[in-house]
Coordinates of C-alpha atoms in Angstrom, one line a residue:
Chain A
X1 CA 89.1 90.5 130.3
X2 CA 85.7 91.8 131.4
X3 CA 82.4 90.8 129.9
X4 CA 82.2 93.7 127.4
X5 CA 85.7 92.9 126.1
X6 CA 84.9 89.2 125.8
X7 CA 81.8 90.1 123.8
X8 CA 83.7 92.4 121.6
X9 CA 86.5 90.0 120.8
X10 CA 84.3 87.2 119.5
X11 CA 84.7 86.5 115.7
X12 CA 82.6 87.8 112.8
X13 CA 80.8 84.9 110.9
X14 CA 80.7 84.9 107.1
X15 CA 78.6 82.3 105.2
X16 CA 78.4 81.7 101.5
X17 CA 77.3 79.0 99.1
X18 CA 80.9 78.6 98.1
X19 CA 84.0 80.8 97.5
X20 CA 82.3 84.0 96.4
X21 CA 82.1 85.3 100.0
X22 CA 85.9 85.4 100.1
X23 CA 85.7 88.8 98.4
X24 CA 83.7 90.0 101.4
X25 CA 86.2 88.2 103.9
X26 CA 89.1 89.9 102.1
X27 CA 87.6 93.3 102.5
X28 CA 86.8 92.7 106.2
X29 CA 90.5 91.7 106.6
X30 CA 91.6 94.9 104.8
X31 CA 89.2 97.4 106.3
X32 CA 88.9 95.8 109.8
X33 CA 92.3 94.1 110.3
X34 CA 91.6 93.5 114.1
X35 CA 88.4 91.5 113.5
X36 CA 88.6 87.7 113.5
X37 CA 86.7 85.8 110.8
X38 CA 85.1 82.4 110.8
X39 CA 83.9 81.5 107.3
X40 CA 81.8 78.7 106.1
X41 CA 81.5 78.0 102.3
X42 CA 79.1 75.3 101.3
X43 CA 81.2 74.5 98.2
X44 CA 79.9 70.9 98.0
X45 CA 76.3 72.1 97.4
X46 CA 77.2 75.3 95.4
X47 CA 75.5 77.0 93.6
X48 CA 72.3 77.8 95.5
X49 CA 70.8 79.8 92.7
X50 CA 69.0 77.0 90.9
X51 CA 67.8 75.2 94.1
X52 CA 64.2 75.4 95.5
X53 CA 63.8 78.1 98.2
X54 CA 63.1 75.5 100.9
X55 CA 66.4 73.8 100.2
X56 CA 68.3 77.2 100.2
X57 CA 66.7 77.9 103.6
X58 CA 67.7 74.6 105.1
X59 CA 71.3 74.7 103.9
X60 CA 71.7 78.3 105.0
X61 CA 70.4 77.5 108.5
X62 CA 72.8 74.6 108.7
X63 CA 75.7 77.1 108.2
X64 CA 74.2 79.6 110.6
X65 CA 73.7 77.0 113.3
X66 CA 77.3 75.9 112.9
X67 CA 78.6 79.4 113.3
X68 CA 76.4 80.2 116.2
X69 CA 78.1 77.4 118.1
X70 CA 81.4 79.2 117.3
X71 CA 80.1 82.1 119.3
X72 CA 80.1 84.7 116.5
X73 CA 79.2 88.3 117.4
X74 CA 77.8 89.3 113.9
X75 CA 76.7 87.3 110.9
X76 CA 77.3 88.2 107.2
X77 CA 75.3 86.3 104.7
X78 CA 77.7 86.9 101.8
X79 CA 75.5 85.1 99.2
X80 CA 72.9 86.9 97.2
X81 CA 70.6 83.9 96.9
X82 CA 70.8 83.1 100.6
X83 CA 70.3 86.8 101.5
X84 CA 67.1 87.0 99.4
X85 CA 65.7 83.8 101.1
X86 CA 66.9 83.9 104.7
X87 CA 68.0 87.4 105.7
X88 CA 64.7 88.6 107.2
X89 CA 64.1 85.5 109.2
X90 CA 67.7 85.4 110.4
X91 CA 67.3 89.0 111.6
X92 CA 64.2 88.1 113.5
X93 CA 65.4 84.9 115.0
X94 CA 69.1 85.5 115.9
X95 CA 70.2 87.5 119.0
X96 CA 73.2 89.0 117.0
X97 CA 73.2 91.5 114.2
X98 CA 72.8 90.0 110.7
X99 CA 73.9 91.6 107.4
X100 CA 73.2 90.6 103.8
X101 CA 75.1 91.8 100.7
X102 CA 72.1 93.6 99.0
X103 CA 71.5 96.5 101.3
X104 CA 75.1 97.7 101.5
X105 CA 75.4 97.7 97.7
X106 CA 72.1 99.5 97.3
X107 CA 73.0 102.4 99.7
X108 CA 76.4 102.8 98.3
X109 CA 74.9 103.1 94.8
X110 CA 72.3 105.7 96.0
X111 CA 75.2 107.7 97.4
X112 CA 77.3 107.5 94.3
X113 CA 74.6 108.2 91.6
X114 CA 74.1 111.8 90.3
X115 CA 71.7 110.9 87.5
X116 CA 69.6 108.6 89.7
X117 CA 70.1 105.9 87.0
X118 CA 71.7 102.7 88.4
X119 CA 72.6 99.5 86.7
X120 CA 72.7 96.1 88.5
X121 CA 74.4 93.0 87.3
X122 CA 74.2 89.6 88.9
X123 CA 73.4 85.9 88.4
X124 CA 70.1 85.0 86.8
X125 CA 68.6 84.1 90.2
X126 CA 69.6 87.4 91.8
X127 CA 68.4 89.5 88.9
X128 CA 65.1 87.6 88.6
X129 CA 64.5 88.0 92.4
X130 CA 64.4 91.8 91.8
X131 CA 66.0 92.2 95.3
X132 CA 68.3 95.1 94.3
X133 CA 65.5 96.9 92.4
X134 CA 63.2 96.6 95.4
X135 CA 65.9 97.8 97.9
X136 CA 66.9 100.8 95.7
X137 CA 63.4 102.0 94.9
X138 CA 62.1 101.5 98.5
X139 CA 64.7 104.0 99.6
X140 CA 64.4 106.4 96.6
X141 CA 61.4 106.0 94.4
X142 CA 62.7 108.4 91.8
X143 CA 65.7 106.2 90.9
X144 CA 65.7 104.2 87.6
X145 CA 67.2 100.8 87.7
X146 CA 68.4 98.6 84.8
X147 CA 69.2 95.0 85.6
X148 CA 71.1 92.5 83.6
X149 CA 72.0 88.8 84.3
X150 CA 75.6 87.9 83.4
X151 CA 75.6 84.1 83.6
X152 CA 79.0 83.8 82.1
X153 CA 80.9 85.7 84.8
X154 CA 80.9 83.2 87.6
X155 CA 82.2 80.3 85.5
X156 CA 84.8 82.7 84.1
X157 CA 86.0 83.5 87.6
X158 CA 85.8 80.0 89.1
X159 CA 87.8 78.5 86.2
X160 CA 90.6 81.0 86.9
X161 CA 90.2 82.8 83.6
X162 CA 89.5 86.2 85.1
X163 CA 93.1 87.3 84.4
X164 CA 93.2 85.9 80.9
X165 CA 92.9 88.2 77.8
X166 CA 89.6 86.5 76.7
X167 CA 87.9 87.8 79.9
X168 CA 87.9 91.4 78.5
X169 CA 85.9 90.5 75.4
X170 CA 83.5 88.2 77.3
X171 CA 82.8 91.0 79.8
X172 CA 82.3 93.6 77.2
X173 CA 79.9 91.4 75.2
X174 CA 77.9 90.5 78.2
X175 CA 77.6 94.1 79.3
X176 CA 76.6 95.5 75.9
X177 CA 72.8 95.6 76.6
X178 CA 73.5 97.6 79.8
X179 CA 75.8 100.1 78.1
X180 CA 72.9 101.3 75.8
X181 CA 71.4 103.0 79.0
X182 CA 72.7 106.2 80.4
X183 CA 73.6 104.8 83.9
X184 CA 76.3 106.5 86.0
X185 CA 76.6 103.8 88.7
X186 CA 76.8 100.0 88.4
X187 CA 76.3 97.5 91.3
X188 CA 78.2 94.3 91.1
X189 CA 75.4 92.2 92.6
X190 CA 77.4 89.0 92.9
X191 CA 80.3 88.4 95.2
X192 CA 82.4 86.8 92.3
X193 CA 82.3 89.9 90.2
X194 CA 84.9 92.1 91.9
X195 CA 87.4 89.7 90.4
X196 CA 86.4 91.1 87.0
X197 CA 86.2 94.7 88.2
X198 CA 89.0 96.0 86.0
X199 CA 87.4 94.6 82.8
X200 CA 83.9 95.8 83.9
X201 CA 85.2 99.3 84.6
X202 CA 87.0 99.4 81.3
X203 CA 83.8 98.2 79.4
X204 CA 81.6 100.8 81.2
X205 CA 84.1 103.7 80.9
X206 CA 85.3 106.1 83.6
X207 CA 82.0 107.9 83.8
X208 CA 80.4 104.9 85.6
X209 CA 81.1 104.3 89.3
X210 CA 81.4 100.6 89.9
X211 CA 80.1 99.4 93.3
X212 CA 81.6 96.2 94.7
X213 CA 79.2 94.6 97.2
X214 CA 82.1 93.0 99.2
X215 CA 83.8 96.4 99.9
X216 CA 80.5 97.9 100.9
X217 CA 79.4 95.0 103.1
X218 CA 82.7 95.2 105.0
X219 CA 82.1 98.9 105.5
X220 CA 78.6 98.2 106.8
X221 CA 80.1 95.5 109.2
X222 CA 82.3 98.3 110.5
X223 CA 79.3 100.6 111.1
X224 CA 77.3 98.0 112.7
X225 CA 80.0 96.8 115.1
X226 CA 80.5 100.5 116.1
X227 CA 76.8 101.1 116.8
X228 CA 76.5 97.8 118.7
X229 CA 79.7 98.6 120.7
X230 CA 81.1 95.3 119.4
X231 CA 84.4 96.6 117.8
X232 CA 87.3 94.3 118.7
X233 CA 89.4 95.7 121.5
X234 CA 92.2 93.2 121.4
X235 CA 95.5 93.9 119.6
X236 CA 96.5 90.2 119.2
X237 CA 96.5 89.0 115.5
X238 CA 93.2 87.5 114.6
X239 CA 93.0 83.8 114.2
X240 CA 90.9 83.4 111.0
X241 CA 89.3 80.0 110.2
X242 CA 87.8 78.9 106.9
X243 CA 85.5 75.9 106.6
X244 CA 84.4 74.2 103.4
X245 CA 82.0 71.4 102.8
X246 CA 83.9 70.6 99.6
X247 CA 87.6 70.0 98.7
X248 CA 90.0 71.9 101.0
X249 CA 92.7 71.8 98.4
X250 CA 90.5 73.6 95.8
X251 CA 89.3 76.1 98.5
X252 CA 92.9 76.8 99.6
X253 CA 94.0 77.3 96.0
X254 CA 91.2 79.8 95.2
X255 CA 91.6 81.6 98.6
X256 CA 95.3 82.0 97.9
X257 CA 94.8 83.4 94.4
X258 CA 92.0 85.8 95.5
X259 CA 93.3 86.9 98.9
X260 CA 97.0 86.6 98.2
X261 CA 97.9 84.7 101.3
X262 CA 97.6 81.2 102.7
X263 CA 94.6 80.7 105.0
X264 CA 93.8 77.9 107.4
X265 CA 91.1 75.8 105.6
X266 CA 89.2 73.0 107.3
X267 CA 86.8 70.4 106.1
X268 CA 83.2 70.5 107.4
X269 CA 80.3 68.1 107.0
X270 CA 77.1 70.1 107.5
X271 CA 74.3 67.5 107.4
X272 CA 76.0 65.4 110.1
X273 CA 76.5 68.4 112.4
X274 CA 72.8 68.9 112.4
X275 CA 71.8 65.3 113.1
X276 CA 69.2 65.0 115.8
X277 CA 68.3 68.7 115.7
X278 CA 65.3 70.4 114.2
X279 CA 64.2 73.9 113.4
Chain B
X1 CA 48.7 103.7 110.4
X2 CA 49.9 101.1 112.9
X3 CA 52.5 101.6 115.6
X4 CA 55.5 100.4 113.5
X5 CA 54.6 102.8 110.7
X6 CA 54.0 105.7 113.0
X7 CA 57.5 105.0 114.5
X8 CA 59.1 104.8 111.0
X9 CA 57.5 108.0 109.8
X10 CA 58.9 110.3 112.5
X11 CA 61.6 112.8 111.3
X12 CA 65.4 112.6 111.4
X13 CA 66.9 115.3 113.6
X14 CA 70.0 117.1 112.6
X15 CA 71.9 119.6 114.9
X16 CA 74.8 121.8 114.2
X17 CA 76.4 124.9 115.7
X18 CA 75.3 126.7 112.5
X19 CA 74.9 126.2 108.8
X20 CA 77.7 123.6 108.2
X21 CA 75.3 120.7 108.9
X22 CA 73.3 121.8 105.8
X23 CA 75.8 119.7 103.8
X24 CA 74.6 116.7 105.8
X25 CA 71.0 117.6 105.4
X26 CA 71.4 118.1 101.7
X27 CA 72.9 114.6 101.4
X28 CA 70.1 113.0 103.5
X29 CA 67.6 114.7 101.1
X30 CA 69.4 113.4 98.1
X31 CA 70.2 109.8 99.3
X32 CA 67.0 109.3 101.4
X33 CA 64.4 111.5 99.7
X34 CA 61.5 110.0 101.7
X35 CA 63.0 110.9 105.1
X36 CA 61.8 114.1 106.8
X37 CA 64.4 116.4 108.4
X38 CA 64.1 118.7 111.4
X39 CA 67.3 120.8 111.6
X40 CA 68.5 123.0 114.4
X41 CA 71.4 125.4 113.7
X42 CA 72.7 127.4 116.7
X43 CA 73.9 130.1 114.4
X44 CA 73.6 132.8 117.1
X45 CA 76.3 131.1 119.2
X46 CA 78.4 129.7 116.4
X47 CA 81.3 128.7 116.3
X48 CA 81.5 126.1 119.1
X49 CA 85.2 125.4 118.4
X50 CA 86.7 128.0 120.7
X51 CA 84.1 127.5 123.6
X52 CA 84.8 125.6 126.8
X53 CA 83.7 122.0 126.8
X54 CA 81.1 122.6 129.4
X55 CA 79.4 125.3 127.3
X56 CA 79.5 123.1 124.1
X57 CA 77.9 120.4 126.2
X58 CA 75.1 122.7 127.5
X59 CA 74.4 124.2 124.1
X60 CA 74.3 120.9 122.4
X61 CA 71.9 119.4 124.9
X62 CA 69.6 122.4 124.4
X63 CA 69.3 121.5 120.8
X64 CA 68.9 117.8 121.5
X65 CA 66.1 118.5 124.1
X66 CA 64.3 120.6 121.5
X67 CA 64.5 117.9 118.9
X68 CA 63.4 115.2 121.3
X69 CA 60.2 117.1 121.8
X70 CA 59.7 117.0 118.0
X71 CA 59.6 113.2 118.3
X72 CA 62.7 112.5 116.1
X73 CA 63.5 108.8 115.4
X74 CA 67.3 109.3 114.9
X75 CA 69.7 112.1 115.8
X76 CA 72.7 113.3 113.7
X77 CA 75.2 115.5 115.5
X78 CA 76.5 117.2 112.3
X79 CA 79.1 119.3 114.1
X80 CA 82.6 118.0 114.7
X81 CA 83.1 119.9 117.9
X82 CA 79.7 118.8 119.4
X83 CA 80.4 115.2 118.2
X84 CA 83.7 115.1 120.1
X85 CA 82.2 116.5 123.3
X86 CA 78.6 115.0 123.4
X87 CA 78.3 112.0 121.1
X88 CA 79.2 109.2 123.7
X89 CA 76.9 110.6 126.4
X90 CA 74.1 111.2 123.9
X91 CA 74.4 107.5 122.8
X92 CA 74.2 106.4 126.4
X93 CA 71.3 108.7 127.5
X94 CA 68.9 108.8 124.5
X95 CA 66.5 106.0 123.6
X96 CA 67.0 106.7 119.8
X97 CA 70.1 106.0 117.6
X98 CA 72.7 108.8 117.5
X99 CA 75.3 109.5 114.9
X100 CA 78.2 111.8 114.7
X101 CA 80.2 112.9 111.7
X102 CA 83.5 111.4 112.6
X103 CA 82.9 107.7 112.5
X104 CA 81.3 107.8 109.0
X105 CA 84.2 109.7 107.5
X106 CA 86.7 107.4 109.2
X107 CA 85.2 104.1 107.9
X108 CA 84.8 105.6 104.4
X109 CA 88.5 106.5 104.4
X110 CA 89.5 103.1 105.6
X111 CA 87.5 101.6 102.7
X112 CA 89.0 103.9 100.1
X113 CA 92.7 103.8 101.1
X114 CA 95.1 101.4 99.4
X115 CA 98.3 102.8 100.8
X116 CA 96.9 103.0 104.4
X117 CA 98.0 106.6 104.4
X118 CA 95.2 109.0 105.1
X119 CA 95.0 112.8 105.4
X120 CA 92.5 114.7 107.6
X121 CA 91.7 118.4 107.4
X122 CA 89.5 120.3 109.7
X123 CA 89.2 123.3 112.0
X124 CA 91.8 123.8 114.6
X125 CA 89.5 122.4 117.3
X126 CA 88.8 119.2 115.4
X127 CA 92.4 118.6 114.4
X128 CA 93.7 119.3 118.0
X129 CA 91.1 116.9 119.5
X130 CA 92.7 114.1 117.5
X131 CA 89.3 112.5 117.1
X132 CA 89.8 111.3 113.5
X133 CA 93.2 110.0 114.3
X134 CA 91.9 108.0 117.2
X135 CA 88.9 106.7 115.3
X136 CA 91.0 105.6 112.3
X137 CA 93.8 103.9 114.3
X138 CA 91.4 102.2 116.7
X139 CA 89.9 100.3 113.7
X140 CA 93.2 99.8 111.8
X141 CA 96.4 100.3 113.8
X142 CA 98.6 100.0 110.7
X143 CA 97.1 103.2 109.1
X144 CA 99.2 106.3 109.0
X145 CA 97.3 109.6 109.5
X146 CA 98.5 113.1 108.6
X147 CA 96.3 115.9 110.1
X148 CA 96.2 119.6 109.1
X149 CA 94.1 122.5 110.4
X150 CA 92.8 124.8 107.7
X151 CA 91.4 127.8 109.6
X152 CA 90.9 129.8 106.4
X153 CA 88.3 127.5 104.9
X154 CA 85.2 128.2 107.0
X155 CA 85.4 132.0 106.6
X156 CA 86.0 131.4 102.9
X157 CA 82.7 129.4 102.7
X158 CA 80.6 131.5 105.0
X159 CA 81.5 134.7 103.3
X160 CA 80.3 133.3 100.0
X161 CA 83.7 133.2 98.3
X162 CA 83.9 129.5 97.7
X163 CA 83.0 130.0 94.0
X164 CA 85.4 133.0 93.6
X165 CA 88.7 132.5 91.7
X166 CA 90.7 133.5 94.8
X167 CA 89.4 130.3 96.6
X168 CA 91.6 128.1 94.4
X169 CA 94.9 129.7 95.5
X170 CA 93.8 129.9 99.1
X171 CA 92.9 126.2 99.2
X172 CA 96.1 125.2 97.4
X173 CA 98.3 127.2 99.7
X174 CA 96.6 125.9 102.9
X175 CA 96.9 122.3 101.7
X176 CA 100.6 122.6 100.7
X177 CA 102.0 121.0 104.0
X178 CA 99.7 118.0 103.4
X179 CA 100.7 117.5 99.8
X180 CA 104.3 116.7 100.8
X181 CA 103.0 113.4 102.2
X182 CA 102.1 110.4 100.0
X183 CA 98.4 110.1 101.1
X184 CA 95.9 108.5 98.8
X185 CA 92.7 109.5 100.8
X186 CA 91.7 112.8 102.3
X187 CA 88.9 113.3 104.9
X188 CA 87.1 116.6 104.8
X189 CA 86.7 116.7 108.6
X190 CA 84.5 119.8 108.6
X191 CA 80.9 120.0 107.3
X192 CA 81.8 123.3 105.5
X193 CA 84.5 121.8 103.4
X194 CA 82.4 120.0 100.8
X195 CA 81.7 123.5 99.4
X196 CA 85.4 123.6 98.5
X197 CA 85.6 120.1 97.2
X198 CA 86.4 121.0 93.6
X199 CA 89.3 123.1 94.6
X200 CA 90.5 120.6 97.2
X201 CA 90.4 117.8 94.6
X202 CA 92.3 119.9 92.1
X203 CA 95.0 120.8 94.6
X204 CA 95.4 117.1 95.7
X205 CA 95.3 115.6 92.2
X206 CA 93.2 112.7 90.9
X207 CA 95.2 110.1 92.8
X208 CA 93.7 111.2 96.1
X209 CA 90.1 110.1 97.0
X210 CA 88.4 113.0 98.8
X211 CA 85.9 111.8 101.5
X212 CA 83.1 114.3 102.3
X213 CA 81.7 113.6 105.8
X214 CA 78.2 114.8 104.9
X215 CA 77.8 112.2 102.1
X216 CA 79.2 109.4 104.3
X217 CA 77.0 110.4 107.3
X218 CA 73.9 110.3 105.2
X219 CA 74.9 106.9 104.1
X220 CA 75.3 105.8 107.7
X221 CA 71.9 107.2 108.5
X222 CA 70.6 105.0 105.7
X223 CA 72.3 101.9 107.2
X224 CA 71.2 102.6 110.7
X225 CA 67.5 103.3 109.8
X226 CA 67.6 99.9 108.0
X227 CA 69.0 98.0 110.9
X228 CA 66.7 99.6 113.4
X229 CA 63.7 99.0 111.0
X230 CA 63.0 102.7 111.0
X231 CA 63.0 103.5 107.3
X232 CA 60.2 105.8 106.3
X233 CA 57.3 103.8 104.8
X234 CA 55.2 106.8 103.7
X235 CA 55.2 108.1 100.1
X236 CA 53.9 111.6 101.0
X237 CA 56.5 114.4 100.4
X238 CA 58.5 115.1 103.5
X239 CA 57.8 118.3 105.4
X240 CA 61.3 119.5 106.3
X241 CA 61.8 122.2 108.9
X242 CA 64.8 124.3 109.7
X243 CA 65.3 126.2 112.9
X244 CA 68.0 128.8 113.5
X245 CA 68.9 130.7 116.7
X246 CA 70.2 133.5 114.5
X247 CA 68.9 135.5 111.5
X248 CA 66.4 133.5 109.5
X249 CA 67.2 135.7 106.5
X250 CA 70.9 134.8 106.5
X251 CA 70.1 131.2 107.1
X252 CA 67.6 131.1 104.2
X253 CA 70.1 132.8 101.9
X254 CA 72.9 130.3 102.7
X255 CA 70.5 127.3 102.6
X256 CA 69.3 128.4 99.2
X257 CA 72.8 128.9 97.8
X258 CA 74.0 125.5 99.2
X259 CA 71.0 123.3 98.7
X260 CA 69.6 125.0 95.6
X261 CA 66.0 125.3 96.8
X262 CA 64.0 127.4 99.2
X263 CA 63.5 125.8 102.6
X264 CA 61.1 126.7 105.5
X265 CA 63.3 128.4 108.1
X266 CA 62.0 129.3 111.5
X267 CA 63.4 131.3 114.4
X268 CA 64.2 129.6 117.6
X269 CA 65.3 130.8 121.0
X270 CA 67.1 128.0 122.8
X271 CA 67.8 129.3 126.3
X272 CA 64.1 130.3 126.8
X273 CA 62.9 126.9 125.7
X274 CA 64.9 125.4 128.5
X275 CA 63.8 127.8 131.3
X276 CA 62.9 125.9 134.4
X277 CA 64.5 122.6 133.3
X278 CA 67.8 121.1 134.4
X279 CA 70.0 118.3 133.3

């Protein structure tokens, strides 16, 4: 194996405050089945949304440092909160390409919209950060953006009720204020929301294109690997690894129900791994 | 204006053997309305498909050299034939990012497909080159690809009959061999074909996702400008310019009917502009 090949065959790193990034990992597995994934979910300290910015920064860099030691070739920050806080500095400081989940969702929405009227739903933190609004209007200043926080969606998914009949009415009720606007495209600005995509599509009607950030991020991983000449050249099956700072049993259970197959999940203690280091 | 801004506000270059690349230019205008386009269409020597590879290479480099003098920040080779012949060497030799139309269509199809069964239609040259097949299977070796040349489509579009009733039956008849397969995604592997998208979608049925390479290429332009920190930062209206080696009247007429507005079209003689130079 020459140097270029050994570079190409390094894993893709994915970090998230918890399990939400599994929707991104699942899409990378589907769209880029040769690529190997190393995933870190900081489940023990999830959610990041309500934490002070400095804490989000420190926790996120702990995950990044851990993955850099695993020799990743590209990093995906699959958490909207961490993307808003750390993406730009990670892009500056790291020698590898870094992707967040906000830009891929925004460009996909700008492609999909005809009316230039786009809805964004997310957690309160993401919506209040205005990150999607800023990304969309910086590319196209004619576009109108309606944003709505849907705080009930993450608990609905994490408690395993996404497939229950009650989910449909909760989703419809939450989306009501959005449906009064004449949007033609809706960005799911949270990595948990694709699990509610059928109910969201039904509530919005067939005239609205629903953009799942996980799918779009995986596609942007594909483009970036191509441009950087980092596409995996090996045909051996990838050896994915998932690390969680919380319960491996819970993580395995959620990973199985979301991704539909058993995944190797390992326990990780992040603070200890950083002892004696500073940034 | 500082150096970074002056870098960001340079135009995007688009080259094509003729008018087909206008579908890409149109999508760049729609998805990235701040970006300025300089387009070269080698209409006088169109089509490139039947020409020897060495000639395609020489003609394409003439267009690239012309655009490099216009200080472009990114180059789109919006012609499938020129992409197949020149893309890799242009990526090696030029100091700016270079995109073809094949990779964007391929990654979009891999995102869209559920059954991992994808159809590709294009000119005879593109289909025989196997470029889409190779791109798709190099990323996902499980995917099945069915390819079909549709030689009647470009003349149908260029003669202005895309909106005539006869187009529907010509499209349906051409696609018949493809429809026997159980594809769920169809790549329009020719920049002319989006003009026939309604008829193609109708022939394939609503169960097939139709991927237009122009839309997908514009989206990839967006991603690449973002990663290279080359997004336009100016709010002044872009000053698009279109150059053709053939009749400006014909080019203006087609550009108006495809893009729906009048565009500034200039005449260009490529061989003369290269006199005394060599590659």
